Short mmCIF file of C-alpha atoms in Angstrom, two decimals:
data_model
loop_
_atom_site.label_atom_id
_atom_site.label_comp_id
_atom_site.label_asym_id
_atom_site.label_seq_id
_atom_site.Cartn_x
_atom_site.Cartn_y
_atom_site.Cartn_z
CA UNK D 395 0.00 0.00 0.00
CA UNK D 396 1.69 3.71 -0.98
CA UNK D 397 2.02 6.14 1.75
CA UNK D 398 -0.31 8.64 -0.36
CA UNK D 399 -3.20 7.43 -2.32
CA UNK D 400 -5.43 9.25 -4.59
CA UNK D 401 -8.38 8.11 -6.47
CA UNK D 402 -6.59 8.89 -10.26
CA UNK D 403 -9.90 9.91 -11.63
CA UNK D 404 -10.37 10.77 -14.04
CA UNK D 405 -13.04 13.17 -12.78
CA UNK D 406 -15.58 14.80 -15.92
CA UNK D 407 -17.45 17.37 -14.55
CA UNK D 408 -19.29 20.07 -16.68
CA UNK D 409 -18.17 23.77 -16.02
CA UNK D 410 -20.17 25.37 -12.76
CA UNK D 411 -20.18 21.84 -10.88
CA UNK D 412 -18.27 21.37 -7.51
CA UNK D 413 -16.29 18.50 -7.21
CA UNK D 414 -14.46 16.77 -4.41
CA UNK D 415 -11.30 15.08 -4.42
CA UNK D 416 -9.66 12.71 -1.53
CA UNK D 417 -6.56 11.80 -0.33
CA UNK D 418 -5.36 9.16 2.64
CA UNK D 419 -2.71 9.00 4.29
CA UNK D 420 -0.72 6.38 6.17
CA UNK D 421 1.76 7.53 8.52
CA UNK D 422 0.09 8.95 11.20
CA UNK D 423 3.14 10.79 12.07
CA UNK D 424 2.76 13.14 8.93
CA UNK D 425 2.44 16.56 10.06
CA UNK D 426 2.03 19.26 7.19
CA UNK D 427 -0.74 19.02 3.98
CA UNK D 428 -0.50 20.43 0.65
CA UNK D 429 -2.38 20.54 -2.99
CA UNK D 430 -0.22 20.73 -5.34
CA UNK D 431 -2.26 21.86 -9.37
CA UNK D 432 0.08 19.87 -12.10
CA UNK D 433 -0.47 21.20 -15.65
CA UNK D 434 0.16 18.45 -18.60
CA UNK D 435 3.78 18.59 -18.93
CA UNK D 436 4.29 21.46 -16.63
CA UNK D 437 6.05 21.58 -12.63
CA UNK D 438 3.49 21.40 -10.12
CA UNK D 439 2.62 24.48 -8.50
CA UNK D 440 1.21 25.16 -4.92
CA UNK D 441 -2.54 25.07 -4.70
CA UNK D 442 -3.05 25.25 -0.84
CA UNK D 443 -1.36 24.15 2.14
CA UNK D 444 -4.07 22.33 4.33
CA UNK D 445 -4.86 23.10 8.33
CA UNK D 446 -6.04 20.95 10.76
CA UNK D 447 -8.96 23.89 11.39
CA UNK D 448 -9.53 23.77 7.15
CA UNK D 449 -9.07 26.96 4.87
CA UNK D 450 -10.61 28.51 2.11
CA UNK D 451 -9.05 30.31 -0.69
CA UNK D 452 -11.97 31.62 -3.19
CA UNK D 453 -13.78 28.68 -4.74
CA UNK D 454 -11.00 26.08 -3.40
CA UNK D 455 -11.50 24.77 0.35
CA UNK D 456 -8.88 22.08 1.60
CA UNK D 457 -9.78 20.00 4.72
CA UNK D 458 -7.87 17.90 7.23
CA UNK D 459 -9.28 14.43 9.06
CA UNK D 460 -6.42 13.37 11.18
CA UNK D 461 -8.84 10.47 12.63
CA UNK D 462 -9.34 9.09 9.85
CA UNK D 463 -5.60 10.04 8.14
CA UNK D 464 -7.61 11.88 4.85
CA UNK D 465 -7.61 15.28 3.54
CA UNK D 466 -10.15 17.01 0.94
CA UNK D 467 -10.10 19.41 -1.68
CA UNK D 468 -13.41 20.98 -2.50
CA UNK D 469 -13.21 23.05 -5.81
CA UNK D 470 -16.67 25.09 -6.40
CA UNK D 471 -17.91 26.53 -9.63
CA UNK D 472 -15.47 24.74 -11.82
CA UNK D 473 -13.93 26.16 -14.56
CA UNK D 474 -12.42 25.31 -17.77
CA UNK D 475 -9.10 26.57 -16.26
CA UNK D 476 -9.45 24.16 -13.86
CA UNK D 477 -8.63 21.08 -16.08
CA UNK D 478 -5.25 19.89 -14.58
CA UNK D 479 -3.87 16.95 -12.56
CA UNK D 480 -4.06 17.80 -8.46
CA UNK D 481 -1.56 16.25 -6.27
CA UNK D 482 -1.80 15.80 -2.93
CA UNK D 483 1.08 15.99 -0.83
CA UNK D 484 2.45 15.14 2.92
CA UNK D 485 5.13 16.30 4.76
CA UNK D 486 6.54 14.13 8.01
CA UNK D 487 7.12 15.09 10.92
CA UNK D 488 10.45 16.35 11.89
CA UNK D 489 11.45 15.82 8.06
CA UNK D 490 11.96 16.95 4.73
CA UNK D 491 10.61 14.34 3.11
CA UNK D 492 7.56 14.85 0.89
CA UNK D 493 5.55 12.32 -0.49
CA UNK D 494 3.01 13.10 -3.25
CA UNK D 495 0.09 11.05 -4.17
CA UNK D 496 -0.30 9.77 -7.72
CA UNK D 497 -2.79 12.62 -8.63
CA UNK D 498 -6.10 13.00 -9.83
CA UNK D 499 -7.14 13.81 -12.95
CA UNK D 500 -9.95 16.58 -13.72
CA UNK D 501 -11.67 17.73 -16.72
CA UNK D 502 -14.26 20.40 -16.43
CA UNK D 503 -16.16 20.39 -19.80
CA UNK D 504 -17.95 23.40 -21.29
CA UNK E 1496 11.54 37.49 -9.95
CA UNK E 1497 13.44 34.51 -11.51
CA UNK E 1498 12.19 31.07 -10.17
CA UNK E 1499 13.64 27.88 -10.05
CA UNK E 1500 15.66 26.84 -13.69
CA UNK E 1501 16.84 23.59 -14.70
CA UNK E 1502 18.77 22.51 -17.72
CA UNK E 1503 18.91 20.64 -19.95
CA UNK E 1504 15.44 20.81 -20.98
CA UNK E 1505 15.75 17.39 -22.53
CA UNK E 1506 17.80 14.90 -22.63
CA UNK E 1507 18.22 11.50 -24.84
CA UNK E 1508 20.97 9.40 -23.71
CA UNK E 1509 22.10 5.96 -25.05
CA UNK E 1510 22.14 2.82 -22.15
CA UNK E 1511 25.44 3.00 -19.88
CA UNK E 1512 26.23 6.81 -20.85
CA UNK E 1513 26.33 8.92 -17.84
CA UNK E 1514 24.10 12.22 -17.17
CA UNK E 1515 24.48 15.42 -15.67
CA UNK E 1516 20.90 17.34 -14.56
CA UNK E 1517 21.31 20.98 -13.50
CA UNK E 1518 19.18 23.27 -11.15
CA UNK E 1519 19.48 26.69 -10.25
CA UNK E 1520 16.71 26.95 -7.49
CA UNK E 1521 15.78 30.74 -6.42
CA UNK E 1522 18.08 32.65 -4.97
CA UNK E 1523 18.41 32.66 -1.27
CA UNK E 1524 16.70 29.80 -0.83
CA UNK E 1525 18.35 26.88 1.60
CA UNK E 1526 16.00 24.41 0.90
CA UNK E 1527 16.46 22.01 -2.27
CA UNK E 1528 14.75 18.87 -3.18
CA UNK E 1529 15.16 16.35 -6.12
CA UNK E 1530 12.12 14.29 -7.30
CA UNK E 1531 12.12 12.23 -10.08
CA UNK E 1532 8.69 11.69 -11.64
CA UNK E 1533 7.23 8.86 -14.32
CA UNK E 1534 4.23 9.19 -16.32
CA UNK E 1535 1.32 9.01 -14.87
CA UNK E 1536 2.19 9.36 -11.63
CA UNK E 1537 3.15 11.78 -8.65
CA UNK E 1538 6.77 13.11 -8.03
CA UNK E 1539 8.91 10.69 -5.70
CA UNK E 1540 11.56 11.83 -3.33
CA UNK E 1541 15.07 11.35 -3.97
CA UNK E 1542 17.23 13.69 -2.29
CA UNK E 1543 17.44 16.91 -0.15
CA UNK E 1544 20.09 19.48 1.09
CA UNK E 1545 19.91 22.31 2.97
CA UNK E 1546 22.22 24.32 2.25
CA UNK E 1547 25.38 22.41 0.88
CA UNK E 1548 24.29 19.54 3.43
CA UNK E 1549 22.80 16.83 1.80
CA UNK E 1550 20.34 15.86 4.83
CA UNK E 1551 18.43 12.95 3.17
CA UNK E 1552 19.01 11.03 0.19
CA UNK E 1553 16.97 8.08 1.18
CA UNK E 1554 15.18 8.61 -2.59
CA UNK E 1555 18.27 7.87 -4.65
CA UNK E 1556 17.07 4.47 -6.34
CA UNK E 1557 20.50 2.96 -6.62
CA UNK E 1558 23.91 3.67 -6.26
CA UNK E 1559 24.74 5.42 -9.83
CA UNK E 1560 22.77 8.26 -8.84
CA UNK E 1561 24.62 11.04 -7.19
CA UNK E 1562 23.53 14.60 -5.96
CA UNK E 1563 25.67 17.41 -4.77
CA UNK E 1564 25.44 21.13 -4.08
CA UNK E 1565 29.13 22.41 -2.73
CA UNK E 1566 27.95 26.07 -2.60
CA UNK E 1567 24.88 26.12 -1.58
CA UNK E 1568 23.38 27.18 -4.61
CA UNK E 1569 23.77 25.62 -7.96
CA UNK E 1570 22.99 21.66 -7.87
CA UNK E 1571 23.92 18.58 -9.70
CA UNK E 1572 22.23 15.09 -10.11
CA UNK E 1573 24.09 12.42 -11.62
CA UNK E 1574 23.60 9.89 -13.24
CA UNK E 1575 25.81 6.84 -13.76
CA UNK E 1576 25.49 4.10 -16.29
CA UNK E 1577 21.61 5.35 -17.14
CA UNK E 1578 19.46 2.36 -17.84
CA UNK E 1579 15.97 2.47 -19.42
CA UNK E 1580 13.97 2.65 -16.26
CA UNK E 1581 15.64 5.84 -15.46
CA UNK E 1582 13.68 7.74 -17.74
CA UNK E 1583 11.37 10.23 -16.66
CA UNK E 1584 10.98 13.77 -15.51
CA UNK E 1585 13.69 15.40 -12.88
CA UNK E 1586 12.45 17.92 -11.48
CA UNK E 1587 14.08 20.22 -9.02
CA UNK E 1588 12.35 22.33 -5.90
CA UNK E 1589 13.38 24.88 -3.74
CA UNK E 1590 11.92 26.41 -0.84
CA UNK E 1591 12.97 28.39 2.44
CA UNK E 1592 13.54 27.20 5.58
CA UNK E 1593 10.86 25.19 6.09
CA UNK E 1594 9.44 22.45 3.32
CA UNK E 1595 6.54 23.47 3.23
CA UNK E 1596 6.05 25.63 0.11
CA UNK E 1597 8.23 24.25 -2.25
CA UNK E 1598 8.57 26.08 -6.18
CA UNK E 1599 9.42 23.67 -8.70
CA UNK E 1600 11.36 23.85 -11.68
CA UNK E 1601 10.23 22.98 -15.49
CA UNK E 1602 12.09 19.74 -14.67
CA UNK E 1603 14.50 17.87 -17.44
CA UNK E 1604 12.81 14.81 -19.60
CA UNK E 1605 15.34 12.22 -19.85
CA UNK E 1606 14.87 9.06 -21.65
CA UNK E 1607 17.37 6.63 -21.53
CA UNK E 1608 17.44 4.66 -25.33
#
């Protein structure tokens, strides 16, 4: 089983729809959260770090379940701009070492 | 502001040549991570320094790959002997203190023939 899993979608969702995405964790000793947006062929870039208390930033709201060793990203009102690969991504405790999920793929469709 | 550059671009290389990978994360920034990434999936850990300290290279998939960063600054992955299952996308990160926010680089595509 990989440290970080992601359901690899892909998700098809017509422009204006919200869509959820999930990500578990194993190692309950992870301490920091990310979201990482991966253009085709292009770096990822930073979506949102995640906090234990959850945070919004516009349409995009990331959420933490320690308990249950998840975290959520919550896009509303898709748009076509949204279309990219999301990565979620963990950071341990004490460490460096970050350890990204697979992805998940969206496609938000006019 | 200039973020973080890598070079080559691209790279072909024959089996058993050895590669040289080149990032120039941004400047001031202690914090520098190598991931190597295959298609279709998410970035994997191989290495990371702070500073010139390598502090982890638990990621480093065999012996014939080699990082170093003797200023700081500037840093260098290595490849030795490249076989076909070493192709994929490099890419470099950089951040400050912390790992948290982490700016990645356009990454090199290698593939190994």
């Amino acid at each position: 089983r990989k440290e970080v899993e992601q359901d690899p979608g892909p998700f098809n969702v017509p422009e204006g729809a919200t869509v959820a995405f999930n990500c578990t964790y194993s190692n309950s000793a992870s301490q920091s959260f990310f979201w990482y947006r991966q253009d085709c062929r292009k770096e990822p870039k930073l979506l949102m770090s995640v906090y234990s208390s959850g945070n919004e930033d516009g349409r995009f709201t990331a959420q933490l379940n320690r308990a249950s060793q998840y975290i959520s990203l919550l896009i509303r009102d898709s748009k076509l701009s949204d279309s990219a690969t999301y990565l979620c991504a963990v950071l341990r405790l004490g460490g460096f070492k970050t350890i990204f999920g697979a992805g998940t793929r969206l496609f938000v469709k006019a | 502001g200039a973020g973080v550059s890598q070079s080559p671009r691209y790279k072909v290389a024959k089996r058993g040549q050895d590669v040289a990978l080149r990032c120039d994360p941004i400047s001031g920034h202690v914090s520098l991570f190598w991931y190597q990434q295959a298609l279709g999936q998410g970035p994997e850990f191989l290495t990371y320094f702070q500073n010139e300290a390598q502090l982890d290279k638990s990621g480093l998939p065999s012996d014939r790959f080699f990082a170093e960063r003797p200023e700081g600054s500037v840093s260098t992955l290595k490849i030795q002997r490249t076989q076909q299952e070493d192709s994929a996308v490099y890419l470099c990160a950089s951040s400050g203190p912390r790992a948290d926010e982490q700016f990645f680089g356009p990454g090199t595509r290698l593939t190994v023939l």
